[in-house]
XYZ file of C-alpha atoms in Angstrom:
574
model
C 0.000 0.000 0.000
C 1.677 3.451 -0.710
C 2.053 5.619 2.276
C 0.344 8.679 0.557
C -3.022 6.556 -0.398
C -3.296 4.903 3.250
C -2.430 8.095 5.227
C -5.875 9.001 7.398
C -5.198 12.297 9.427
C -7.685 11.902 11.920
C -8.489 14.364 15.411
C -9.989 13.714 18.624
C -12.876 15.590 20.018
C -10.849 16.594 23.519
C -8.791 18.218 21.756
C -11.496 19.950 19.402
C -12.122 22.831 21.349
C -8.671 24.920 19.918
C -10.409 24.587 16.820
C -14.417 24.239 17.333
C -16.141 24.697 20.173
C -19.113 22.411 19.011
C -17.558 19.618 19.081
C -18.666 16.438 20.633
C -16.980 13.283 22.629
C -16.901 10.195 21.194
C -19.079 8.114 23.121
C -21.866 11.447 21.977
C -22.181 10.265 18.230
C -24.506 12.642 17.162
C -26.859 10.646 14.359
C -24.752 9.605 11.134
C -25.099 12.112 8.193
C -26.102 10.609 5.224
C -22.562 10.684 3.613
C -21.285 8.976 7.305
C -23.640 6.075 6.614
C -22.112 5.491 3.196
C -18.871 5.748 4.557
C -19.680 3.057 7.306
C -21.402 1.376 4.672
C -18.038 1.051 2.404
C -15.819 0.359 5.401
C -17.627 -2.707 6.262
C -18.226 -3.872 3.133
C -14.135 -4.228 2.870
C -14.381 -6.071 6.611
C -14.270 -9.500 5.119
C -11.793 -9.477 2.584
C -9.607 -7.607 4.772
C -9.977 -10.492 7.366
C -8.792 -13.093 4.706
C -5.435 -11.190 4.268
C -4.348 -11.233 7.733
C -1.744 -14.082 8.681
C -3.079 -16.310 11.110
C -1.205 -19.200 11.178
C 0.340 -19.948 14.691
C 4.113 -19.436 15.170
C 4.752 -17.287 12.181
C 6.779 -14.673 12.430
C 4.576 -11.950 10.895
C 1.246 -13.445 12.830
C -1.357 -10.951 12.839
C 0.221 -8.717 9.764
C -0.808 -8.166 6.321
C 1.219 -8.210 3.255
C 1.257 -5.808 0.398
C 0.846 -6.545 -3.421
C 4.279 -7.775 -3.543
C 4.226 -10.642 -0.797
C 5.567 -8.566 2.067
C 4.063 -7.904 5.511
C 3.950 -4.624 5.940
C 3.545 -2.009 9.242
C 1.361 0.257 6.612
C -1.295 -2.015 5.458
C -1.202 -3.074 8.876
C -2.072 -0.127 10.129
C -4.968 0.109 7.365
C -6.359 -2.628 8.763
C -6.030 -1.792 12.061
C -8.361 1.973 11.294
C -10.932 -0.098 9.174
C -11.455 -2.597 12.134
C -11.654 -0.108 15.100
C -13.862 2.279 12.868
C -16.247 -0.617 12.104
C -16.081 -1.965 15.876
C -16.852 1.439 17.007
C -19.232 3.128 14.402
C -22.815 2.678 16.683
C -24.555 2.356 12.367
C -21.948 -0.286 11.419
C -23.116 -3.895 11.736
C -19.798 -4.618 13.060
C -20.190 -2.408 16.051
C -18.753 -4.034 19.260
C -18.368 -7.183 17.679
C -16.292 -9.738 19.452
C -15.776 -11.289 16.017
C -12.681 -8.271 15.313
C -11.032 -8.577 18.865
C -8.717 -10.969 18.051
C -7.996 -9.879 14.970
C -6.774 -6.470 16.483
C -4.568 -8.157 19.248
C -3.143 -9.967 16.364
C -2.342 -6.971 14.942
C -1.412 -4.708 17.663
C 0.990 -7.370 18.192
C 2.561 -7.856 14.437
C 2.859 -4.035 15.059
C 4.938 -4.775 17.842
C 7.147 -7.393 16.547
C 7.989 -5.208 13.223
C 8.613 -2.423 15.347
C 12.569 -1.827 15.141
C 14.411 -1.268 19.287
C 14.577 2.585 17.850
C 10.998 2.813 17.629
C 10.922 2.763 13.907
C 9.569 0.871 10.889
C 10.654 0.089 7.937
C 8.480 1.240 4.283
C 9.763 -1.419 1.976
C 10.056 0.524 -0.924
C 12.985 2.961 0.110
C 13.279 3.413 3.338
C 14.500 1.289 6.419
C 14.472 2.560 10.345
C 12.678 5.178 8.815
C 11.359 7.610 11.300
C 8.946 9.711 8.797
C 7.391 6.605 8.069
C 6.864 5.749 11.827
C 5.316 9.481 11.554
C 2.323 8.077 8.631
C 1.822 5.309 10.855
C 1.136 6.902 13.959
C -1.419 9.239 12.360
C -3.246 6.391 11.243
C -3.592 4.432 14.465
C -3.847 6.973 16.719
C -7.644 7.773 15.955
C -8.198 4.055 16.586
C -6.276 3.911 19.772
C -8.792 7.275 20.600
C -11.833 5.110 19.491
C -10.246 1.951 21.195
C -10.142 3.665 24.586
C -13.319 5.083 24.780
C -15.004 1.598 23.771
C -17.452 0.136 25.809
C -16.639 -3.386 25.187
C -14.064 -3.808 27.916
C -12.155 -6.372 25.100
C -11.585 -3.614 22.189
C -10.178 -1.175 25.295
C -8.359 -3.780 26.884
C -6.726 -4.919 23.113
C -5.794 -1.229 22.545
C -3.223 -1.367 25.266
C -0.072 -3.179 22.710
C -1.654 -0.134 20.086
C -0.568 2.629 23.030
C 2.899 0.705 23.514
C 3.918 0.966 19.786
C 2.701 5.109 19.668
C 4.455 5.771 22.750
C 8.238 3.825 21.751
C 7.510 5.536 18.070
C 7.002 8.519 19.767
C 10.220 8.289 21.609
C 12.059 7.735 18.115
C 10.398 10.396 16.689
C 11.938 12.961 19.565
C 15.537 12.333 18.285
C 14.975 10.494 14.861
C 16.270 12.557 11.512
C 13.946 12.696 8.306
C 14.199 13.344 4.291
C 11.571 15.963 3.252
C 9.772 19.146 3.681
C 6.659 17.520 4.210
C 8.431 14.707 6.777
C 9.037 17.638 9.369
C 5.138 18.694 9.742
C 4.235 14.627 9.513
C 6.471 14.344 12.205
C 5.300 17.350 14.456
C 1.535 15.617 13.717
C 2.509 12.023 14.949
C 4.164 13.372 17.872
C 1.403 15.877 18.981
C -0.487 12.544 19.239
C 1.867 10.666 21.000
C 1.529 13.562 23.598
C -2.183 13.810 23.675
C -1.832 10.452 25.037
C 1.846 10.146 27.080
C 2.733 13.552 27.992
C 6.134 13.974 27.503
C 8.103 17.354 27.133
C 10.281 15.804 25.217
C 7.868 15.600 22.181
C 6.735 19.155 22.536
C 10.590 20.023 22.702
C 10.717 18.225 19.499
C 7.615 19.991 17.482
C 9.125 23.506 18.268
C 12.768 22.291 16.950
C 10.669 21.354 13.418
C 8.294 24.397 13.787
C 11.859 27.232 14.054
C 11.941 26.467 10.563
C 8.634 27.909 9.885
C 6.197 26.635 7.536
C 7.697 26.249 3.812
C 4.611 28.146 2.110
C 5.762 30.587 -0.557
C 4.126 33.982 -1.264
C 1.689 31.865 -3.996
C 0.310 30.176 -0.860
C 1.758 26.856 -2.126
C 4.700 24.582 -0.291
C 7.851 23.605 -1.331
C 7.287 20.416 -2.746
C 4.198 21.790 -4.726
C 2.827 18.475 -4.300
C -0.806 19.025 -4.922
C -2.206 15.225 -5.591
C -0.057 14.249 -2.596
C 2.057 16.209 0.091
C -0.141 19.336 0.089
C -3.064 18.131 1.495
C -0.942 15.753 4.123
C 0.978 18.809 5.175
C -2.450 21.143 5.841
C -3.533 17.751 7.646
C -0.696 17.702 9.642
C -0.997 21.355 10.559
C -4.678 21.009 11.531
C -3.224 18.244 13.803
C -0.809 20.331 15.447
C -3.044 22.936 15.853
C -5.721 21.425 17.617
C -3.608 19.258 19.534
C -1.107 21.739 20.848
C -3.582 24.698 20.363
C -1.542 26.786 18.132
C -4.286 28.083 15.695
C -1.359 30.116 14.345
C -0.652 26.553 12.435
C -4.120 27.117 10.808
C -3.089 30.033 8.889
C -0.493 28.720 6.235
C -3.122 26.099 5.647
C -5.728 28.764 4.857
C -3.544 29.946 2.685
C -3.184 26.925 0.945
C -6.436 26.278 0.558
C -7.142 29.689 -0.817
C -4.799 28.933 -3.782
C -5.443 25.238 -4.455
C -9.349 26.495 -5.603
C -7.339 27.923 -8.611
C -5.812 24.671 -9.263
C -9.281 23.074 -9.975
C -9.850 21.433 -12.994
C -13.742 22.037 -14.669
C -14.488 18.441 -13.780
C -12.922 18.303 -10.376
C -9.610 16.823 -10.694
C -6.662 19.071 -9.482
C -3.869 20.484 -11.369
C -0.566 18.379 -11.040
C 2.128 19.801 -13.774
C 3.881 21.720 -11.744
C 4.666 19.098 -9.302
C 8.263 18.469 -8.004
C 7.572 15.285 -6.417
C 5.981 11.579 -8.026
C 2.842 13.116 -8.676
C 3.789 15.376 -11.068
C 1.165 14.737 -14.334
C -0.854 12.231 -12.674
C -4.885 12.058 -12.654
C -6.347 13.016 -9.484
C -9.096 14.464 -7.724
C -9.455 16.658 -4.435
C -10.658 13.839 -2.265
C -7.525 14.293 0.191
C -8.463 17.755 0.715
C -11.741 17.117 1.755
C -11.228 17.091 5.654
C -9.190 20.464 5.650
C -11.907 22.439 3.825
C -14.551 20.607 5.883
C -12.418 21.752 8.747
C -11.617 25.724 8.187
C -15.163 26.232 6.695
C -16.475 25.130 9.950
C -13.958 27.169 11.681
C -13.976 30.064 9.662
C -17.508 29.882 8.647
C -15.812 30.143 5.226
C -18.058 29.852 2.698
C -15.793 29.418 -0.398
C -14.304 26.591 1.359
C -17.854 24.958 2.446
C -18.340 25.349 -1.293
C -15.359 23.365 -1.989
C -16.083 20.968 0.259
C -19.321 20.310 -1.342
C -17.687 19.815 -4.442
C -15.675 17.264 -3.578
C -18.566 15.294 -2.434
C -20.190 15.548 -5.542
C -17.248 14.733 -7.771
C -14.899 12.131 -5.677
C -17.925 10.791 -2.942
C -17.151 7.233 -3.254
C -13.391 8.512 -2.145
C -13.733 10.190 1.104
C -12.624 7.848 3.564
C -12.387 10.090 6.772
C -14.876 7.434 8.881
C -11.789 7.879 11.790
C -11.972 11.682 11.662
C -16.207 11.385 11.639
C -16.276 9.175 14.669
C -13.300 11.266 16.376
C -15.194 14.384 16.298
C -18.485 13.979 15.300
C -18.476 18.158 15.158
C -17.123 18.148 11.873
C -20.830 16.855 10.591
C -22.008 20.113 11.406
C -23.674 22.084 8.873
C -21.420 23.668 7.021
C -21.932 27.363 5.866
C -23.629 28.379 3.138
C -22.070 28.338 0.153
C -19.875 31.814 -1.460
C -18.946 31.494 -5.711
C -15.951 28.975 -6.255
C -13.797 31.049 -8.738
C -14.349 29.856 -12.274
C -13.288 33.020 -14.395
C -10.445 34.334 -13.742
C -6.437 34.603 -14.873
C -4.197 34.117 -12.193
C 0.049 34.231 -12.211
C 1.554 32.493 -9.617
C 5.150 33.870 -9.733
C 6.674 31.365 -7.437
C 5.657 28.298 -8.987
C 5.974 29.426 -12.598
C 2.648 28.525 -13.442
C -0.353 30.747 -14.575
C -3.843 29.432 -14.759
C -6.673 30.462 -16.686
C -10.486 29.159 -16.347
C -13.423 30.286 -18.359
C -16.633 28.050 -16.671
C -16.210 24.646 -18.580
C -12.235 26.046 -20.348
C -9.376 26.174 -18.555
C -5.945 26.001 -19.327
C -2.450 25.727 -17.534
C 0.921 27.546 -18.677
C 4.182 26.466 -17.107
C 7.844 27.571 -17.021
C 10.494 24.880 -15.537
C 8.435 22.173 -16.918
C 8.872 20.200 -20.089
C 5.065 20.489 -20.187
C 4.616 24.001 -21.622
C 0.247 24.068 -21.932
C -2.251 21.929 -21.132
C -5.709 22.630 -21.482
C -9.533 21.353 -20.161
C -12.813 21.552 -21.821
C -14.900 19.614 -19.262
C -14.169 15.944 -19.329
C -12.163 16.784 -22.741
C -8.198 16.841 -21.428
C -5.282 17.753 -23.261
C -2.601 16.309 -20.852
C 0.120 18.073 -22.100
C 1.976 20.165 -24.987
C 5.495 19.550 -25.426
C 8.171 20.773 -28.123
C 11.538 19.606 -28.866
C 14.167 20.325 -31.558
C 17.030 18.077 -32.246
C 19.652 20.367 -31.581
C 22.577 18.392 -30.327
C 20.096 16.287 -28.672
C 19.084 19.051 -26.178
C 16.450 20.262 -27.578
C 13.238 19.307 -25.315
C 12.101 23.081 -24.657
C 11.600 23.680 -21.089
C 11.787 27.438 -20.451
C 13.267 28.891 -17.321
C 11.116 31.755 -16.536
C 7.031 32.511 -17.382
C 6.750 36.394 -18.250
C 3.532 38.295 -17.884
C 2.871 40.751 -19.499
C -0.295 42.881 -20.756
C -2.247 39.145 -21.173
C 0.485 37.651 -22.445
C 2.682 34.845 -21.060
C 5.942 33.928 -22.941
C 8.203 31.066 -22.021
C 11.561 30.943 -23.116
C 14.790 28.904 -23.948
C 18.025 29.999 -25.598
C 20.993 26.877 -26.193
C 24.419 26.671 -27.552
C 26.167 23.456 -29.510
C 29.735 24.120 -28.950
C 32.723 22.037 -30.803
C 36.339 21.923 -29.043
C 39.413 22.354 -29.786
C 42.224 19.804 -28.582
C 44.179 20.533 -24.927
C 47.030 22.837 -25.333
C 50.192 21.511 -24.301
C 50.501 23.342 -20.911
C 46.710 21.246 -19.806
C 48.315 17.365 -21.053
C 51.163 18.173 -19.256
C 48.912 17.575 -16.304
C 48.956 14.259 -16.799
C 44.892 13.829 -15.956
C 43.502 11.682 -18.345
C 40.477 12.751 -20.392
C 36.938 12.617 -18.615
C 33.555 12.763 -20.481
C 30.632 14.625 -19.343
C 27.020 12.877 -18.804
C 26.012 13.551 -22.371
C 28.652 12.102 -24.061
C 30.564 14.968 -25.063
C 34.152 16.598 -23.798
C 32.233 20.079 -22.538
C 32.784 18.412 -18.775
C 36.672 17.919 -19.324
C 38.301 17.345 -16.010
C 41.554 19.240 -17.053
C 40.874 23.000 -17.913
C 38.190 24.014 -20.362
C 38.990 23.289 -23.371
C 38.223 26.161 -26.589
C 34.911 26.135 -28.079
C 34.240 26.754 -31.535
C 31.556 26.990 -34.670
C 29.206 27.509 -31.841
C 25.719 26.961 -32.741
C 22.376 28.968 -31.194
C 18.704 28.182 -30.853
C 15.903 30.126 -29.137
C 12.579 29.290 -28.836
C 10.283 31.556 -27.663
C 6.185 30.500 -26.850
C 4.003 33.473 -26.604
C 0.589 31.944 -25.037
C -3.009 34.394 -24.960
C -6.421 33.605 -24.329
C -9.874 35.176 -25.240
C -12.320 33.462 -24.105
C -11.746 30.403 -23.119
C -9.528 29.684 -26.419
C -5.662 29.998 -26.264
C -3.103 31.058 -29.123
C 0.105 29.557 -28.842
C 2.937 31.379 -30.854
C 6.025 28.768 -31.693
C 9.430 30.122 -32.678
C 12.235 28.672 -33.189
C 15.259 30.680 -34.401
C 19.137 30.564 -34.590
C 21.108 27.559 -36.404
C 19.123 27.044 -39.892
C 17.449 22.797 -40.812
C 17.173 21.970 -37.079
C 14.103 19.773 -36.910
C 11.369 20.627 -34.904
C 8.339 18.342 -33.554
C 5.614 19.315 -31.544
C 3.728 16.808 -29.542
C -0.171 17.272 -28.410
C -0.814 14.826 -25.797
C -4.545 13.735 -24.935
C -5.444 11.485 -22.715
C -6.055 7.889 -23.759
C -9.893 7.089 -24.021
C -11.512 10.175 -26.180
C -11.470 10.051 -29.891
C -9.271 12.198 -32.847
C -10.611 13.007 -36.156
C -8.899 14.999 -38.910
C -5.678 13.283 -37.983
C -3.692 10.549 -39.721
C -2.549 7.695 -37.808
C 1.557 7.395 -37.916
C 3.131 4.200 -39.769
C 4.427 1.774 -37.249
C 3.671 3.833 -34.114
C 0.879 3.106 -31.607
C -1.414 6.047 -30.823
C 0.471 8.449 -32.503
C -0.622 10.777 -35.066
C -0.147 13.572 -37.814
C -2.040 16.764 -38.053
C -1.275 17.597 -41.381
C -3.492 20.796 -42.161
C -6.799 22.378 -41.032
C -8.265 21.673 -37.860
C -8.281 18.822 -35.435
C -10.983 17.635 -32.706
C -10.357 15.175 -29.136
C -13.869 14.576 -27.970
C -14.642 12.740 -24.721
C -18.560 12.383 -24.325
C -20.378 16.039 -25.187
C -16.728 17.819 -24.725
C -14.671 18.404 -27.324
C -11.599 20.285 -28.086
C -10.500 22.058 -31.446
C -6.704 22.239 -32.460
C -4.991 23.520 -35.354
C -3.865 24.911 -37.949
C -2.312 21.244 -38.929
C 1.650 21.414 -40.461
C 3.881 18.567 -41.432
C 7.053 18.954 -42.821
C 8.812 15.732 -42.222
C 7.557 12.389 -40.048
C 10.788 12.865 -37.499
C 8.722 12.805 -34.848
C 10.527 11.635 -31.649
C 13.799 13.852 -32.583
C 17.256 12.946 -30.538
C 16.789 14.303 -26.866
C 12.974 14.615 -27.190
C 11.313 12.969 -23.899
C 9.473 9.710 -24.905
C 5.926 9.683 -26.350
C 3.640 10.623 -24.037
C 1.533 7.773 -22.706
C -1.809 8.800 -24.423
C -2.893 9.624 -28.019
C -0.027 11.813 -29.091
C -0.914 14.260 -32.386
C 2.002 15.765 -34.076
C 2.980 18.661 -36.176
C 6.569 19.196 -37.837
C 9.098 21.899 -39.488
C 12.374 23.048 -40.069
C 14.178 25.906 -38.462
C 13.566 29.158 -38.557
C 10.130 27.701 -37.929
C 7.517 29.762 -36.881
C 3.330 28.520 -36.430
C 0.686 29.572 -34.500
C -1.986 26.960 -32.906
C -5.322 27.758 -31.866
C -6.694 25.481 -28.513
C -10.228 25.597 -27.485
């Protein structure tokens, strides 16, 4: 299971009051909300199967755990399991509720937990890391609003069970008050698992911790986004893990950066719900996804704030990714967060908005939108509803360094140009004074002798290329301006990436090439369902499509157009 899909952020309602003075106790379940019975609903319909996976057999050495799709038993589905149980045992509408039929099964796990727990207090994530204390952190957020639920059981077996769950918090929670970490994000995780720890085994030494992260200060730029600008996946764990903090430590202070966050991330949503990814410096860069993780936190600060833009959000994201809220721990937790929310206030769907720190600039018009990036192979992509054009991309084969990917976006009087300016050098040979060194000749990473260990050897017959992308929109439909000047015949190919599943017409289909095509002249259309998007004019001046030092195909249906340096065209998106 990856750590970023499993992760549950959960609160307790003792705790609540920093945040929300509404809020409830457990053992006061106020009656299930409609979208808290299908929750319950979808947790114990997963019960059984989950059962099945758990090792069982006596005298193994993993008894109780579960394994992952690979074979191996790991502390994070575990811990899945672990939330899915308790929830169910402990949900007063789930037919599993105090059901001696999941006490064993939790002992067993508690236990495995236990056992795979390192002397240090850590656990191991099997795809990279080992003794890993950041990965502790993601576990301990999981469990902890089971060991909350556990507690406050009245079946004397699920409270008495929860004991070995307390024993593996508290030594992670030790670990966690020295232990190191690898990321931006891992520092707020970390300050999250340990507030926790403390809400349960107060211990200075945690709190001493939190503020040694927290001198940092939050990594939020002026944009209102963090450093990974991580939207699918550390964004929304970091403004969890702040909320966390927050209400745990009461330091509402921790609320604002997430507020902040929030604001922006409305301008990062797609017409159909899914959130903007290009610009992405971490494994979700480009990848499909919707606003489900963000859920909680705009639940959260619309209750608090009586925000209405974020109430609005939040009922978005139960009408477009419903069947992916899974926040039954943080329902039963703090049953004040199925409040009413506030009315709603306008979600922002026309507008133009640069945000200089993460070289991006989005642009929405209702049902259009479209994304322009700088430090990103992906130069444009562009929405019409459920219609997605994933990316467009441009590469010359210019001593195989062509694949434009401009530095800086400028804005300017409603335009937005990207830029990229290269040299192909030659050398000369060493002069005598750099062999007499006696260091023996080095390549660089490309091949070529421009990395030279000895002293830099002459250039000459250097060749130049600039490319320069002027991008402007009128309503809803975007002009994208191509040049490429400098070093005459360089051949150019431009790649239109849309996402598998629509269909293309006014395209040919490329000889010996899967889902690649030609846009040869006039106009091309990508429809998906009632959505449709118009490209064009076509050009093809040769079939070199995937030039030397172009990025591979995009995984999609790829439409292509072609020239020749100087080469100069104009396409027309919408």
């Amino acid at each position: 299971m990856n750590r970023r899909t499993f992760l549950v952020t959960s609160v307790i309602a003792t705790a609540a009051r920093t945040i929300n003075a509404r809020a409830a106790s457990p053992s006061a379940l106020a009656p299930a909300s409609e979208l808290l019975r299908e929750i319950i609903r979808a947790n114990d319909a997963q019960i059984p199967a989950l059962l099945a996976r758990q090792e069982r057999r006596a005298g193994h050495r993993w008894i109780g755990g579960l394994t992952n799709n690979y074979g191996l038993y790991t502390v994070q589905d575990t811990s899945g399991f672990i939330s899915a149980l308790s929830c169910a045992a402990c949900a007063p509408d789930s037919k599993y509720f105090n059901s001696a039929e999941l006490v064993e099964p939790l002992r067993r796990a508690f236990a495995y937990l236990l056992v795979a727990q390192h002397a240090d207090g850590t656990v191991d994530y099997y795809a990279t890391n080992f003794h890993s204390n950041p990965d502790t952190a993601f576990v301990i957020e999981v469990v902890s609003p089971a060991y909350v639920l556990l507690r406050a059981s009245k079946n004397p077996a699920l409270a008495a069970a929860a004991i070995d769950l307390g024993t593996f918090i508290k030594r992670g929670g030790d670990g966690l008050s020295t232990g190191g970490l690898h990321t931006p994000n891992h520092r707020w995780v970390v300050c999250a698992a340990l507030s926790w720890t403390h809400s349960f085994f107060p211990d200075a030494r945690y709190v001493a911790r939190i503020d040694q992260w927290l001198a940092e200060t939050i990594d939020l730029d002026p944009d209102g986004q963090y450093t990974e600008k991580s939207t699918a996946g550390y964004s929304p764990i970091v403004d969890r893990a702040l909320i966390t903090v927050a209400r745990l430590l009461n330091r509402p202070a921790l609320l604002e950066p997430v507020r902040r966050n929030l604001e922006m991330t409305l301008y990062y949503v797609q017409p159909d719900g899914e959130v903007v990814t290009e610009a992405s410096r971490r494994q979700d860069r480009a990848t499909r996804s919707n606003m489900a993780r963000y859920y909680l936190s705009y639940r959260t600060l619309a209750l608090h704030d009586g925000n209405g833009r974020f109430a609005a959000m939040a009922r978005q994201i139960e009408r477009t990714a419903r069947t992916q809220i899974g926040e039954l721990a943080a329902f039963l937790t703090e049953p004040a967060l199925l409040c009413d929310l506030p009315a709603d206030a306008p979600l922002p769907t026309d507008y133009a908005k640069h945000f200089a720190y993460s070289n991006l600039a989005r642009i929405r018009r209702g049902a259009r939108s479209g994304t322009i990036l700088a430090n990103n192979t992906t130069l444009f992509s562009f929405r019409h509803g459920a219609a997605a054009l994933e990316a467009v991309r441009f590469a010359s084969s210019f001593f195989g360094k062509g694949q434009f990917n401009a530095e800086l976006l400028e804005v300017r009087d409603g335009r937005y140009v990207l830029r990229q300016k290269l040299e192909g050098p030659y050398f000369q040979p060493l002069t005598a004074a750099q062999i007499a060194t006696g260091d023996h000749t080095k390549m660089a990473p490309n091949g070529t002798l421009a990395n030279d260990s000895r002293a830099a050897r002459a250039r000459s017959e250097v060749q130049t290329q600039e490319a320069v992308v002027t991008v402007t929109e009128t309503g809803g439909k975007f002009s994208l301006e191509i040049s490429v000047g400098g070093t005459d015949h360089v051949p150019v190919s431009i790649e239109l990436a849309f996402r598998a599943g629509g269909k293309l017409t006014g395209v040919e289909p490329i000889a010996d090439a899967t889902d690649a095509f030609l846009l040869k002249s006039g106009t091309g259309r990508y429809t998906v369902g009632d959505d449709t998007i118009e490209f064009g004019p076509g050009r093809v001046e040769h079939t070199y499509t995937q030039v030397r030092g172009a990025l591979p195909k995009w995984d999609g249906l790829s439409v292509y157009l072609t020239g020749l340096t100087p080469f100069k065209t104009t396409l027309t998106i919408g």
